[in-house]
Amino acid sequence: MALLVSCPCGNPLDCDHLELVVALSCPKCERELTIEAEDDNDRSYHAVLTVVEGPYWVGEQFVMPLGEDLTLGKGQGNWLSLESDVLAEKHCRLRFSPPGGVEIEDLSTESGTWVGQSSVVKSRLDPDQFFRVGEYRFKLEFQDAFDNKALSQASATPSKPARLPALARIETGTSLTDRLVTNRFQIARRLVLSFAWISAVYHFCVLQLSSDDALRGYEAFFVGLAILGALSYSGRHVTLAHRYLKFLSLAVLVTLAITDIVGARPLPAICALVLASILPLFTTLVPSRVLAVFAVLLGTGSTMVLAILALNSTLALVAQ
Ligand SMILES: [Zn+2]
């Protein structure tokens, strides 16, 4: 994805050939922005912030201008204005001043600014390190100005890899229980998303089978679609950060369970309730390892039971 440059005033700046540009000026606030730095080996590089997780902008990369106060928040006039309910108007401030690196400062917010597992007031951010504000997670990278490849960190002080509660992919290399705790949001999300698909198929088949009325077919289709949509949407918001949305999956699953109970389908109702019960275990700040293992087993078990039910009803529908 192309690198984006934004002025500290929030004005996005057009630039087609960033590799040829050292400085840019903002037509709105007339500020002169330096966007390129040089390391000890005279290599030119950009400090780039990548959105690795969040409701919007995942994958977008922003070049950090040098020596400027770069604010992130939900209000207009920030360097990056992020759409989010949990962020403050001005949530945190970043400053890239080579050779010192990048400094990050929380602006006294309720949900905090997180570097690694800890909430920080003011901290240094190293290349390849992640930080999180609200439901957004960013990665800082120093990229070669010519080919946009990450600079080798051989010369830099080796730092412990940042491990965050919510990762875009499942980490490998650490112990299994560590991985479960670290990746719990990702695991919970995948469980809810799998459950959404399986539940949609199951309810579609069951409703199709329950009557030979032609209208029932459309009804079954839309019920399946509604379950898939609601659970998928809510599943994407299983995080620590979001104050209300993190409980949305729980609410959707309980609603689903109630409709299954009313429709005299006890087993899928139990599956939905079991999955709902594990979500609060996952969204605690740092759950114990025992709870994490317990939650994963229960969640996987209930999803598999529903998968068997869905398979049975699909076979029955095919045989009809
Ligand atoms: Zn400007």
PDB file of C-alpha atoms and ligand atoms in Angstrom:
ATOM      1  CA  MET A   1       0.000   0.000   0.000  1.00  0.00           C
ATOM      2  CA  ALA A   2       1.220   3.468  -0.789  1.00  0.00           C
ATOM      3  CA  LEU A   3       2.664   5.608   1.948  1.00  0.00           C
ATOM      4  CA  LEU A   4       0.463   8.475   3.071  1.00  0.00           C
ATOM      5  CA  VAL A   5       1.656  11.799   4.381  1.00  0.00           C
ATOM      6  CA  SER A   6      -0.458  13.898   6.617  1.00  0.00           C
ATOM      7  CA  CYS A   7       0.378  17.289   8.103  1.00  0.00           C
ATOM      8  CA  PRO A   8       0.277  17.617  11.911  1.00  0.00           C
ATOM      9  CA  CYS A   9      -2.732  19.895  11.284  1.00  0.00           C
ATOM     10  CA  GLY A  10      -4.561  16.904   9.806  1.00  0.00           C
ATOM     11  CA  ASN A  11      -4.380  18.008   6.178  1.00  0.00           C
ATOM     12  CA  PRO A  12      -3.533  15.063   3.894  1.00  0.00           C
ATOM     13  CA  LEU A  13      -0.716  15.893   1.479  1.00  0.00           C
ATOM     14  CA  ASP A  14      -0.528  14.584  -2.058  1.00  0.00           C
ATOM     15  CA  CYS A  15       2.788  13.132  -3.042  1.00  0.00           C
ATOM     16  CA  ASP A  16       3.373  10.647  -5.825  1.00  0.00           C
ATOM     17  CA  HIS A  17       7.111  10.101  -5.546  1.00  0.00           C
ATOM     18  CA  LEU A  18       7.900  10.000  -1.892  1.00  0.00           C
ATOM     19  CA  GLU A  19      11.282   8.402  -2.533  1.00  0.00           C
ATOM     20  CA  LEU A  20      12.424  11.652  -4.193  1.00  0.00           C
ATOM     21  CA  VAL A  21      11.069  14.007  -1.563  1.00  0.00           C
ATOM     22  CA  VAL A  22      12.797  15.110   1.622  1.00  0.00           C
ATOM     23  CA  ALA A  23      10.437  17.898   2.620  1.00  0.00           C
ATOM     24  CA  LEU A  24       6.871  18.923   1.892  1.00  0.00           C
ATOM     25  CA  SER A  25       4.932  22.043   2.677  1.00  0.00           C
ATOM     26  CA  CYS A  26       1.330  22.076   3.813  1.00  0.00           C
ATOM     27  CA  PRO A  27      -0.834  24.464   1.774  1.00  0.00           C
ATOM     28  CA  LYS A  28      -3.303  24.757   4.633  1.00  0.00           C
ATOM     29  CA  CYS A  29      -1.104  25.769   7.571  1.00  0.00           C
ATOM     30  CA  GLU A  30       2.011  26.620   5.507  1.00  0.00           C
ATOM     31  CA  ARG A  31       4.175  24.415   7.670  1.00  0.00           C
ATOM     32  CA  GLU A  32       7.363  23.004   6.181  1.00  0.00           C
ATOM     33  CA  LEU A  33       7.592  19.288   6.938  1.00  0.00           C
ATOM     34  CA  THR A  34      10.701  17.135   6.818  1.00  0.00           C
ATOM     35  CA  ILE A  35       9.781  13.541   6.234  1.00  0.00           C
ATOM     36  CA  GLU A  36      13.148  11.876   5.738  1.00  0.00           C
ATOM     37  CA  ALA A  37      15.889  11.119   8.276  1.00  0.00           C
ATOM     38  CA  GLU A  38      19.390   9.697   7.939  1.00  0.00           C
ATOM     39  CA  ASP A  39      20.872   6.950  10.073  1.00  0.00           C
ATOM     40  CA  ASP A  40      24.503   6.436  11.142  1.00  0.00           C
ATOM     41  CA  ASN A  41      25.268   4.673   7.851  1.00  0.00           C
ATOM     42  CA  ASP A  42      23.927   7.636   5.829  1.00  0.00           C
ATOM     43  CA  ARG A  43      20.887   5.687   4.769  1.00  0.00           C
ATOM     44  CA  SER A  44      17.763   7.773   4.279  1.00  0.00           C
ATOM     45  CA  TYR A  45      14.698   6.436   5.969  1.00  0.00           C
ATOM     46  CA  HIS A  46      11.096   7.209   6.852  1.00  0.00           C
ATOM     47  CA  ALA A  47       9.469   6.547  10.186  1.00  0.00           C
ATOM     48  CA  VAL A  48       6.270   4.788   9.170  1.00  0.00           C
ATOM     49  CA  LEU A  49       3.246   4.029  11.278  1.00  0.00           C
ATOM     50  CA  THR A  50       1.170   1.091  10.018  1.00  0.00           C
ATOM     51  CA  VAL A  51      -2.375   0.420  11.185  1.00  0.00           C
ATOM     52  CA  VAL A  52      -2.267  -3.303  11.943  1.00  0.00           C
ATOM     53  CA  GLU A  53      -5.616  -3.578  13.651  1.00  0.00           C
ATOM     54  CA  GLY A  54      -8.698  -1.423  13.942  1.00  0.00           C
ATOM     55  CA  PRO A  55     -12.204  -0.836  12.634  1.00  0.00           C
ATOM     56  CA  TYR A  56     -10.858   1.264   9.735  1.00  0.00           C
ATOM     57  CA  TRP A  57      -7.623   1.846   7.828  1.00  0.00           C
ATOM     58  CA  VAL A  58      -6.041  -1.540   8.468  1.00  0.00           C
ATOM     59  CA  GLY A  59      -2.908  -1.764   6.308  1.00  0.00           C
ATOM     60  CA  GLU A  60      -2.597   1.988   5.721  1.00  0.00           C
ATOM     61  CA  GLN A  61       0.871   3.410   6.290  1.00  0.00           C
ATOM     62  CA  PHE A  62       1.555   6.942   7.451  1.00  0.00           C
ATOM     63  CA  VAL A  63       4.909   8.695   7.240  1.00  0.00           C
ATOM     64  CA  MET A  64       5.752  10.599  10.416  1.00  0.00           C
ATOM     65  CA  PRO A  65       7.096  14.115   9.842  1.00  0.00           C
ATOM     66  CA  LEU A  66      10.241  14.906  11.870  1.00  0.00           C
ATOM     67  CA  GLY A  67      10.275  17.047  14.984  1.00  0.00           C
ATOM     68  CA  GLU A  68       6.542  17.687  15.038  1.00  0.00           C
ATOM     69  CA  ASP A  69       3.956  16.957  17.687  1.00  0.00           C
ATOM     70  CA  LEU A  70       1.740  14.383  16.022  1.00  0.00           C
ATOM     71  CA  THR A  71      -1.536  13.838  17.832  1.00  0.00           C
ATOM     72  CA  LEU A  72      -3.913  10.927  17.434  1.00  0.00           C
ATOM     73  CA  GLY A  73      -7.517  11.158  18.524  1.00  0.00           C
ATOM     74  CA  LYS A  74     -11.111  11.175  17.427  1.00  0.00           C
ATOM     75  CA  GLY A  75     -11.350  14.940  17.050  1.00  0.00           C
ATOM     76  CA  GLN A  76     -10.665  16.882  13.875  1.00  0.00           C
ATOM     77  CA  GLY A  77      -7.343  18.689  13.692  1.00  0.00           C
ATOM     78  CA  ASN A  78      -5.329  15.716  14.861  1.00  0.00           C
ATOM     79  CA  TRP A  79      -2.495  14.395  12.750  1.00  0.00           C
ATOM     80  CA  LEU A  80      -4.585  11.229  12.472  1.00  0.00           C
ATOM     81  CA  SER A  81      -8.279  11.584  13.224  1.00  0.00           C
ATOM     82  CA  LEU A  82      -9.474   8.086  14.045  1.00  0.00           C
ATOM     83  CA  GLU A  83     -13.119   7.145  14.111  1.00  0.00           C
ATOM     84  CA  SER A  84     -13.749   5.564  17.473  1.00  0.00           C
ATOM     85  CA  ASP A  85     -15.991   6.021  20.495  1.00  0.00           C
ATOM     86  CA  VAL A  86     -13.371   5.051  23.030  1.00  0.00           C
ATOM     87  CA  LEU A  87     -10.697   7.512  21.954  1.00  0.00           C
ATOM     88  CA  ALA A  88     -10.330  10.943  23.490  1.00  0.00           C
ATOM     89  CA  GLU A  89     -10.499  14.057  21.291  1.00  0.00           C
ATOM     90  CA  LYS A  90      -6.720  14.175  21.559  1.00  0.00           C
ATOM     91  CA  HIS A  91      -5.637  10.749  22.754  1.00  0.00           C
ATOM     92  CA  CYS A  92      -1.883  10.529  22.455  1.00  0.00           C
ATOM     93  CA  ARG A  93       1.040  12.450  21.066  1.00  0.00           C
ATOM     94  CA  LEU A  94       3.944  11.093  19.057  1.00  0.00           C
ATOM     95  CA  ARG A  95       7.174  12.849  18.273  1.00  0.00           C
ATOM     96  CA  PHE A  96       9.799  11.563  15.869  1.00  0.00           C
ATOM     97  CA  SER A  97      13.097  13.287  16.580  1.00  0.00           C
ATOM     98  CA  PRO A  98      16.061  11.362  15.197  1.00  0.00           C
ATOM     99  CA  PRO A  99      18.462  10.105  16.311  1.00  0.00           C
ATOM    100  CA  GLY A 100      16.529   9.801  19.575  1.00  0.00           C
ATOM    101  CA  GLY A 101      13.719   7.866  17.966  1.00  0.00           C
ATOM    102  CA  VAL A 102      10.022   8.130  18.597  1.00  0.00           C
ATOM    103  CA  GLU A 103       8.475   9.296  21.812  1.00  0.00           C
ATOM    104  CA  ILE A 104       4.882   8.477  22.682  1.00  0.00           C
ATOM    105  CA  GLU A 105       2.849  10.252  25.317  1.00  0.00           C
ATOM    106  CA  ASP A 106      -0.650   9.555  26.580  1.00  0.00           C
ATOM    107  CA  LEU A 107      -2.738  12.715  26.980  1.00  0.00           C
ATOM    108  CA  SER A 108      -4.387  11.713  30.276  1.00  0.00           C
ATOM    109  CA  THR A 109      -6.983   9.483  28.681  1.00  0.00           C
ATOM    110  CA  GLU A 110      -9.439   7.080  30.277  1.00  0.00           C
ATOM    111  CA  SER A 111      -8.644   4.004  28.169  1.00  0.00           C
ATOM    112  CA  GLY A 112      -4.945   4.783  28.005  1.00  0.00           C
ATOM    113  CA  THR A 113      -2.132   4.324  25.533  1.00  0.00           C
ATOM    114  CA  TRP A 114      -0.582   0.891  25.546  1.00  0.00           C
ATOM    115  CA  VAL A 115       2.927  -0.116  24.583  1.00  0.00           C
ATOM    116  CA  GLY A 116       3.336  -3.864  24.892  1.00  0.00           C
ATOM    117  CA  GLN A 117       1.293  -5.054  27.832  1.00  0.00           C
ATOM    118  CA  SER A 118       1.584  -1.843  29.783  1.00  0.00           C
ATOM    119  CA  SER A 119      -0.302   1.375  29.818  1.00  0.00           C
ATOM    120  CA  VAL A 120       2.168   4.233  29.444  1.00  0.00           C
ATOM    121  CA  VAL A 121       2.234   7.915  30.328  1.00  0.00           C
ATOM    122  CA  LYS A 122       5.343   8.671  28.327  1.00  0.00           C
ATOM    123  CA  SER A 123       7.554   6.121  26.645  1.00  0.00           C
ATOM    124  CA  ARG A 124      10.072   5.547  23.930  1.00  0.00           C
ATOM    125  CA  LEU A 125       8.848   3.570  20.958  1.00  0.00           C
ATOM    126  CA  ASP A 126      11.389   1.400  19.184  1.00  0.00           C
ATOM    127  CA  PRO A 127      11.196   0.329  15.545  1.00  0.00           C
ATOM    128  CA  ASP A 128       9.125  -2.839  15.108  1.00  0.00           C
ATOM    129  CA  GLN A 129       7.302  -2.107  18.323  1.00  0.00           C
ATOM    130  CA  PHE A 130       3.517  -1.957  18.548  1.00  0.00           C
ATOM    131  CA  PHE A 131       1.286   0.385  20.459  1.00  0.00           C
ATOM    132  CA  ARG A 132      -2.431   0.492  20.954  1.00  0.00           C
ATOM    133  CA  VAL A 133      -4.993   3.253  21.445  1.00  0.00           C
ATOM    134  CA  GLY A 134      -8.658   2.299  21.667  1.00  0.00           C
ATOM    135  CA  GLU A 135      -9.335  -0.510  19.218  1.00  0.00           C
ATOM    136  CA  TYR A 136      -6.493   0.574  16.933  1.00  0.00           C
ATOM    137  CA  ARG A 137      -3.097  -1.033  16.982  1.00  0.00           C
ATOM    138  CA  PHE A 138      -0.109   0.483  15.228  1.00  0.00           C
ATOM    139  CA  LYS A 139       3.335  -0.698  14.350  1.00  0.00           C
ATOM    140  CA  LEU A 140       6.292   1.621  14.065  1.00  0.00           C
ATOM    141  CA  GLU A 141       8.814   0.842  11.368  1.00  0.00           C
ATOM    142  CA  PHE A 142      11.867   2.589   9.998  1.00  0.00           C
ATOM    143  CA  GLN A 143      11.766   2.041   6.243  1.00  0.00           C
ATOM    144  CA  ASP A 144      14.459   2.670   3.665  1.00  0.00           C
ATOM    145  CA  ALA A 145      13.364   5.816   1.823  1.00  0.00           C
ATOM    146  CA  PHE A 146      14.099   4.296  -1.598  1.00  0.00           C
ATOM    147  CA  ASP A 147      12.614   0.841  -1.527  1.00  0.00           C
ATOM    148  CA  ASN A 148      10.296   1.093   1.504  1.00  0.00           C
ATOM    149  CA  LYS A 149      11.850  -2.010   3.022  1.00  0.00           C
ATOM    150  CA  ALA A 150      12.305  -2.109   6.764  1.00  0.00           C
ATOM    151  CA  LEU A 151      15.822  -1.114   7.791  1.00  0.00           C
ATOM    152  CA  SER A 152      17.748  -4.000   9.262  1.00  0.00           C
ATOM    153  CA  GLN A 153      17.794  -3.718  12.993  1.00  0.00           C
ATOM    154  CA  ALA A 154      21.263  -5.301  13.289  1.00  0.00           C
ATOM    155  CA  SER A 155      22.828  -2.014  14.359  1.00  0.00           C
ATOM    156  CA  ALA A 156      19.984  -1.014  16.609  1.00  0.00           C
ATOM    157  CA  THR A 157      19.777  -2.256  20.160  1.00  0.00           C
ATOM    158  CA  PRO A 158      17.891  -5.534  20.140  1.00  0.00           C
ATOM    159  CA  SER A 159      14.646  -5.100  21.975  1.00  0.00           C
ATOM    160  CA  LYS A 160      12.283  -7.720  23.266  1.00  0.00           C
ATOM    161  CA  PRO A 161       9.554  -8.289  20.681  1.00  0.00           C
ATOM    162  CA  ALA A 162       6.402  -6.474  21.633  1.00  0.00           C
ATOM    163  CA  ARG A 163       3.613  -8.810  22.645  1.00  0.00           C
ATOM    164  CA  LEU A 164       0.151  -7.411  22.710  1.00  0.00           C
ATOM    165  CA  PRO A 165      -3.199  -8.676  23.851  1.00  0.00           C
ATOM    166  CA  ALA A 166      -4.623  -8.514  20.351  1.00  0.00           C
ATOM    167  CA  LEU A 167      -2.505  -9.675  17.463  1.00  0.00           C
ATOM    168  CA  ALA A 168      -3.321  -9.792  13.783  1.00  0.00           C
ATOM    169  CA  ARG A 169      -1.997 -13.318  13.577  1.00  0.00           C
ATOM    170  CA  ILE A 170      -1.316 -16.126  15.967  1.00  0.00           C
ATOM    171  CA  GLU A 171       2.201 -15.831  17.337  1.00  0.00           C
ATOM    172  CA  THR A 172       4.425 -18.839  17.365  1.00  0.00           C
ATOM    173  CA  GLY A 173       7.497 -19.691  19.382  1.00  0.00           C
ATOM    174  CA  THR A 174       6.240 -19.189  22.919  1.00  0.00           C
ATOM    175  CA  SER A 175       4.522 -21.768  25.091  1.00  0.00           C
ATOM    176  CA  LEU A 176       0.985 -22.788  24.180  1.00  0.00           C
ATOM    177  CA  THR A 177      -0.640 -21.220  27.226  1.00  0.00           C
ATOM    178  CA  ASP A 178       1.291 -17.977  26.653  1.00  0.00           C
ATOM    179  CA  ARG A 179       0.038 -17.901  23.108  1.00  0.00           C
ATOM    180  CA  LEU A 180      -3.539 -18.495  24.228  1.00  0.00           C
ATOM    181  CA  VAL A 181      -3.373 -15.589  26.662  1.00  0.00           C
ATOM    182  CA  THR A 182      -1.598 -13.274  24.225  1.00  0.00           C
ATOM    183  CA  ASN A 183      -3.854 -14.045  21.287  1.00  0.00           C
ATOM    184  CA  ARG A 184      -7.083 -14.382  23.215  1.00  0.00           C
ATOM    185  CA  PHE A 185      -8.972 -11.653  21.372  1.00  0.00           C
ATOM    186  CA  GLN A 186      -7.977 -13.096  18.046  1.00  0.00           C
ATOM    187  CA  ILE A 187      -9.022 -16.589  19.159  1.00  0.00           C
ATOM    188  CA  ALA A 188     -12.336 -15.323  20.547  1.00  0.00           C
ATOM    189  CA  ARG A 189     -12.988 -13.442  17.311  1.00  0.00           C
ATOM    190  CA  ARG A 190     -12.247 -16.495  15.186  1.00  0.00           C
ATOM    191  CA  LEU A 191     -14.502 -18.637  17.343  1.00  0.00           C
ATOM    192  CA  VAL A 192     -17.366 -16.156  17.057  1.00  0.00           C
ATOM    193  CA  LEU A 193     -16.856 -15.797  13.285  1.00  0.00           C
ATOM    194  CA  SER A 194     -16.780 -19.600  12.777  1.00  0.00           C
ATOM    195  CA  PHE A 195     -19.839 -19.897  14.971  1.00  0.00           C
ATOM    196  CA  ALA A 196     -21.581 -17.247  12.837  1.00  0.00           C
ATOM    197  CA  TRP A 197     -21.120 -19.243   9.629  1.00  0.00           C
ATOM    198  CA  ILE A 198     -21.999 -22.606  11.156  1.00  0.00           C
ATOM    199  CA  SER A 199     -25.021 -21.201  12.941  1.00  0.00           C
ATOM    200  CA  ALA A 200     -26.238 -19.558   9.714  1.00  0.00           C
ATOM    201  CA  VAL A 201     -25.984 -22.878   7.845  1.00  0.00           C
ATOM    202  CA  TYR A 202     -27.608 -24.815  10.696  1.00  0.00           C
ATOM    203  CA  HIS A 203     -30.578 -22.472  11.053  1.00  0.00           C
ATOM    204  CA  PHE A 204     -31.031 -22.270   7.303  1.00  0.00           C
ATOM    205  CA  CYS A 205     -31.220 -26.080   7.024  1.00  0.00           C
ATOM    206  CA  VAL A 206     -33.414 -26.558  10.098  1.00  0.00           C
ATOM    207  CA  LEU A 207     -35.908 -23.925   8.979  1.00  0.00           C
ATOM    208  CA  GLN A 208     -35.938 -25.338   5.459  1.00  0.00           C
ATOM    209  CA  LEU A 209     -36.636 -28.820   6.829  1.00  0.00           C
ATOM    210  CA  SER A 210     -39.288 -27.705   9.285  1.00  0.00           C
ATOM    211  CA  SER A 211     -41.896 -26.932   6.650  1.00  0.00           C
ATOM    212  CA  ASP A 212     -42.600 -27.612   2.986  1.00  0.00           C
ATOM    213  CA  ASP A 213     -44.111 -24.200   2.503  1.00  0.00           C
ATOM    214  CA  ALA A 214     -42.255 -22.458  -0.349  1.00  0.00           C
ATOM    215  CA  LEU A 215     -42.172 -19.188   1.579  1.00  0.00           C
ATOM    216  CA  ARG A 216     -40.209 -20.914   4.326  1.00  0.00           C
ATOM    217  CA  GLY A 217     -37.204 -21.126   2.005  1.00  0.00           C
ATOM    218  CA  TYR A 218     -36.820 -17.337   1.792  1.00  0.00           C
ATOM    219  CA  GLU A 219     -37.445 -17.010   5.490  1.00  0.00           C
ATOM    220  CA  ALA A 220     -34.728 -19.557   6.242  1.00  0.00           C
ATOM    221  CA  PHE A 221     -32.336 -17.754   3.914  1.00  0.00           C
ATOM    222  CA  PHE A 222     -32.865 -14.373   5.569  1.00  0.00           C
ATOM    223  CA  VAL A 223     -32.678 -15.801   9.095  1.00  0.00           C
ATOM    224  CA  GLY A 224     -29.354 -17.434   8.193  1.00  0.00           C
ATOM    225  CA  LEU A 225     -28.122 -14.174   6.683  1.00  0.00           C
ATOM    226  CA  ALA A 226     -29.217 -12.159   9.734  1.00  0.00           C
ATOM    227  CA  ILE A 227     -27.413 -14.524  12.113  1.00  0.00           C
ATOM    228  CA  LEU A 228     -24.279 -14.419   9.987  1.00  0.00           C
ATOM    229  CA  GLY A 229     -24.333 -10.623   9.724  1.00  0.00           C
ATOM    230  CA  ALA A 230     -25.051  -9.879  13.386  1.00  0.00           C
ATOM    231  CA  LEU A 231     -22.549 -12.378  14.766  1.00  0.00           C
ATOM    232  CA  SER A 232     -19.824 -11.444  12.273  1.00  0.00           C
ATOM    233  CA  TYR A 233     -20.203  -7.748  13.031  1.00  0.00           C
ATOM    234  CA  SER A 234     -20.186  -8.252  16.784  1.00  0.00           C
ATOM    235  CA  GLY A 235     -17.358 -10.791  16.562  1.00  0.00           C
ATOM    236  CA  ARG A 236     -15.076  -8.188  15.019  1.00  0.00           C
ATOM    237  CA  HIS A 237     -15.391  -6.082  18.158  1.00  0.00           C
ATOM    238  CA  VAL A 238     -14.177  -8.604  20.692  1.00  0.00           C
ATOM    239  CA  THR A 239     -11.370  -6.541  22.202  1.00  0.00           C
ATOM    240  CA  LEU A 240     -10.258  -5.198  25.494  1.00  0.00           C
ATOM    241  CA  ALA A 241     -10.496  -1.642  24.317  1.00  0.00           C
ATOM    242  CA  HIS A 242     -14.098  -1.104  23.384  1.00  0.00           C
ATOM    243  CA  ARG A 243     -16.228  -0.248  26.338  1.00  0.00           C
ATOM    244  CA  TYR A 244     -19.608  -1.462  25.036  1.00  0.00           C
ATOM    245  CA  LEU A 245     -19.078  -3.211  21.730  1.00  0.00           C
ATOM    246  CA  LYS A 246     -16.939  -5.907  23.331  1.00  0.00           C
ATOM    247  CA  PHE A 247     -20.124  -7.240  24.938  1.00  0.00           C
ATOM    248  CA  LEU A 248     -22.074  -7.184  21.677  1.00  0.00           C
ATOM    249  CA  SER A 249     -21.200 -10.763  20.689  1.00  0.00           C
ATOM    250  CA  LEU A 250     -22.340 -11.902  24.085  1.00  0.00           C
ATOM    251  CA  ALA A 251     -25.696 -10.146  23.609  1.00  0.00           C
ATOM    252  CA  VAL A 252     -26.147 -11.558  20.096  1.00  0.00           C
ATOM    253  CA  LEU A 253     -25.301 -15.087  21.252  1.00  0.00           C
ATOM    254  CA  VAL A 254     -27.721 -14.901  24.190  1.00  0.00           C
ATOM    255  CA  THR A 255     -30.469 -13.618  21.858  1.00  0.00           C
ATOM    256  CA  LEU A 256     -29.725 -16.489  19.497  1.00  0.00           C
ATOM    257  CA  ALA A 257     -29.896 -18.960  22.393  1.00  0.00           C
ATOM    258  CA  ILE A 258     -33.267 -17.572  23.503  1.00  0.00           C
ATOM    259  CA  THR A 259     -34.745 -17.926  20.004  1.00  0.00           C
ATOM    260  CA  ASP A 260     -33.419 -21.504  19.864  1.00  0.00           C
ATOM    261  CA  ILE A 261     -35.008 -22.301  23.211  1.00  0.00           C
ATOM    262  CA  VAL A 262     -38.315 -20.828  22.014  1.00  0.00           C
ATOM    263  CA  GLY A 263     -37.977 -22.852  18.810  1.00  0.00           C
ATOM    264  CA  ALA A 264     -37.410 -26.042  20.849  1.00  0.00           C
ATOM    265  CA  ARG A 265     -33.790 -26.501  19.746  1.00  0.00           C
ATOM    266  CA  PRO A 266     -32.034 -27.009  23.100  1.00  0.00           C
ATOM    267  CA  LEU A 267     -28.644 -28.225  21.870  1.00  0.00           C
ATOM    268  CA  PRO A 268     -27.764 -25.232  19.643  1.00  0.00           C
ATOM    269  CA  ALA A 269     -29.060 -22.975  22.417  1.00  0.00           C
ATOM    270  CA  ILE A 270     -26.600 -24.563  24.836  1.00  0.00           C
ATOM    271  CA  CYS A 271     -23.769 -24.157  22.286  1.00  0.00           C
ATOM    272  CA  ALA A 272     -24.544 -20.436  21.936  1.00  0.00           C
ATOM    273  CA  LEU A 273     -24.725 -19.958  25.711  1.00  0.00           C
ATOM    274  CA  VAL A 274     -21.429 -21.777  26.261  1.00  0.00           C
ATOM    275  CA  LEU A 275     -19.706 -19.591  23.666  1.00  0.00           C
ATOM    276  CA  ALA A 276     -21.287 -16.500  25.225  1.00  0.00           C
ATOM    277  CA  SER A 277     -19.995 -17.524  28.643  1.00  0.00           C
ATOM    278  CA  ILE A 278     -16.386 -17.710  27.489  1.00  0.00           C
ATOM    279  CA  LEU A 279     -16.316 -14.173  26.036  1.00  0.00           C
ATOM    280  CA  PRO A 280     -16.143 -12.409  29.431  1.00  0.00           C
ATOM    281  CA  LEU A 281     -13.248 -14.721  30.334  1.00  0.00           C
ATOM    282  CA  PHE A 282     -11.375 -13.493  27.279  1.00  0.00           C
ATOM    283  CA  THR A 283     -12.052  -9.794  27.754  1.00  0.00           C
ATOM    284  CA  THR A 284     -10.603  -9.527  31.246  1.00  0.00           C
ATOM    285  CA  LEU A 285      -7.376  -7.544  31.316  1.00  0.00           C
ATOM    286  CA  VAL A 286      -5.002 -10.460  31.747  1.00  0.00           C
ATOM    287  CA  PRO A 287      -6.791 -13.751  32.329  1.00  0.00           C
ATOM    288  CA  SER A 288      -5.046 -16.580  34.124  1.00  0.00           C
ATOM    289  CA  ARG A 289      -3.636 -19.313  31.914  1.00  0.00           C
ATOM    290  CA  VAL A 290      -6.056 -21.857  33.345  1.00  0.00           C
ATOM    291  CA  LEU A 291      -9.000 -19.649  32.382  1.00  0.00           C
ATOM    292  CA  ALA A 292      -7.590 -19.087  28.904  1.00  0.00           C
ATOM    293  CA  VAL A 293      -7.206 -22.825  28.274  1.00  0.00           C
ATOM    294  CA  PHE A 294     -10.637 -23.488  29.758  1.00  0.00           C
ATOM    295  CA  ALA A 295     -12.217 -20.794  27.553  1.00  0.00           C
ATOM    296  CA  VAL A 296     -10.563 -22.069  24.378  1.00  0.00           C
ATOM    297  CA  LEU A 297     -11.638 -25.657  25.084  1.00  0.00           C
ATOM    298  CA  LEU A 298     -15.227 -24.665  25.843  1.00  0.00           C
ATOM    299  CA  GLY A 299     -15.448 -22.341  22.851  1.00  0.00           C
ATOM    300  CA  THR A 300     -13.992 -24.881  20.435  1.00  0.00           C
ATOM    301  CA  GLY A 301     -16.179 -27.639  21.893  1.00  0.00           C
ATOM    302  CA  SER A 302     -19.419 -25.700  21.516  1.00  0.00           C
ATOM    303  CA  THR A 303     -18.498 -24.629  17.977  1.00  0.00           C
ATOM    304  CA  MET A 304     -17.741 -28.251  17.043  1.00  0.00           C
ATOM    305  CA  VAL A 305     -21.003 -29.545  18.509  1.00  0.00           C
ATOM    306  CA  LEU A 306     -22.882 -26.974  16.443  1.00  0.00           C
ATOM    307  CA  ALA A 307     -20.820 -27.978  13.390  1.00  0.00           C
ATOM    308  CA  ILE A 308     -21.956 -31.605  13.828  1.00  0.00           C
ATOM    309  CA  LEU A 309     -25.582 -30.471  14.144  1.00  0.00           C
ATOM    310  CA  ALA A 310     -25.182 -28.317  11.032  1.00  0.00           C
ATOM    311  CA  LEU A 311     -23.651 -31.220   9.114  1.00  0.00           C
ATOM    312  CA  ASN A 312     -26.523 -33.508  10.149  1.00  0.00           C
ATOM    313  CA  SER A 313     -29.176 -31.044   9.081  1.00  0.00           C
ATOM    314  CA  THR A 314     -27.362 -30.338   5.799  1.00  0.00           C
ATOM    315  CA  LEU A 315     -27.269 -34.068   5.023  1.00  0.00           C
ATOM    316  CA  ALA A 316     -30.946 -34.382   5.912  1.00  0.00           C
ATOM    317  CA  LEU A 317     -31.773 -31.455   3.620  1.00  0.00           C
ATOM    318  CA  VAL A 318     -29.741 -32.944   0.763  1.00  0.00           C
ATOM    319  CA  ALA A 319     -31.413 -36.343   1.248  1.00  0.00           C
ATOM    320  CA  GLN A 320     -34.864 -34.781   1.094  1.00  0.00           C
TER     321      GLN A 320
HETATM  322 ZN    ZN B   1      -0.845  21.677   7.780  1.00  0.00          ZN
END
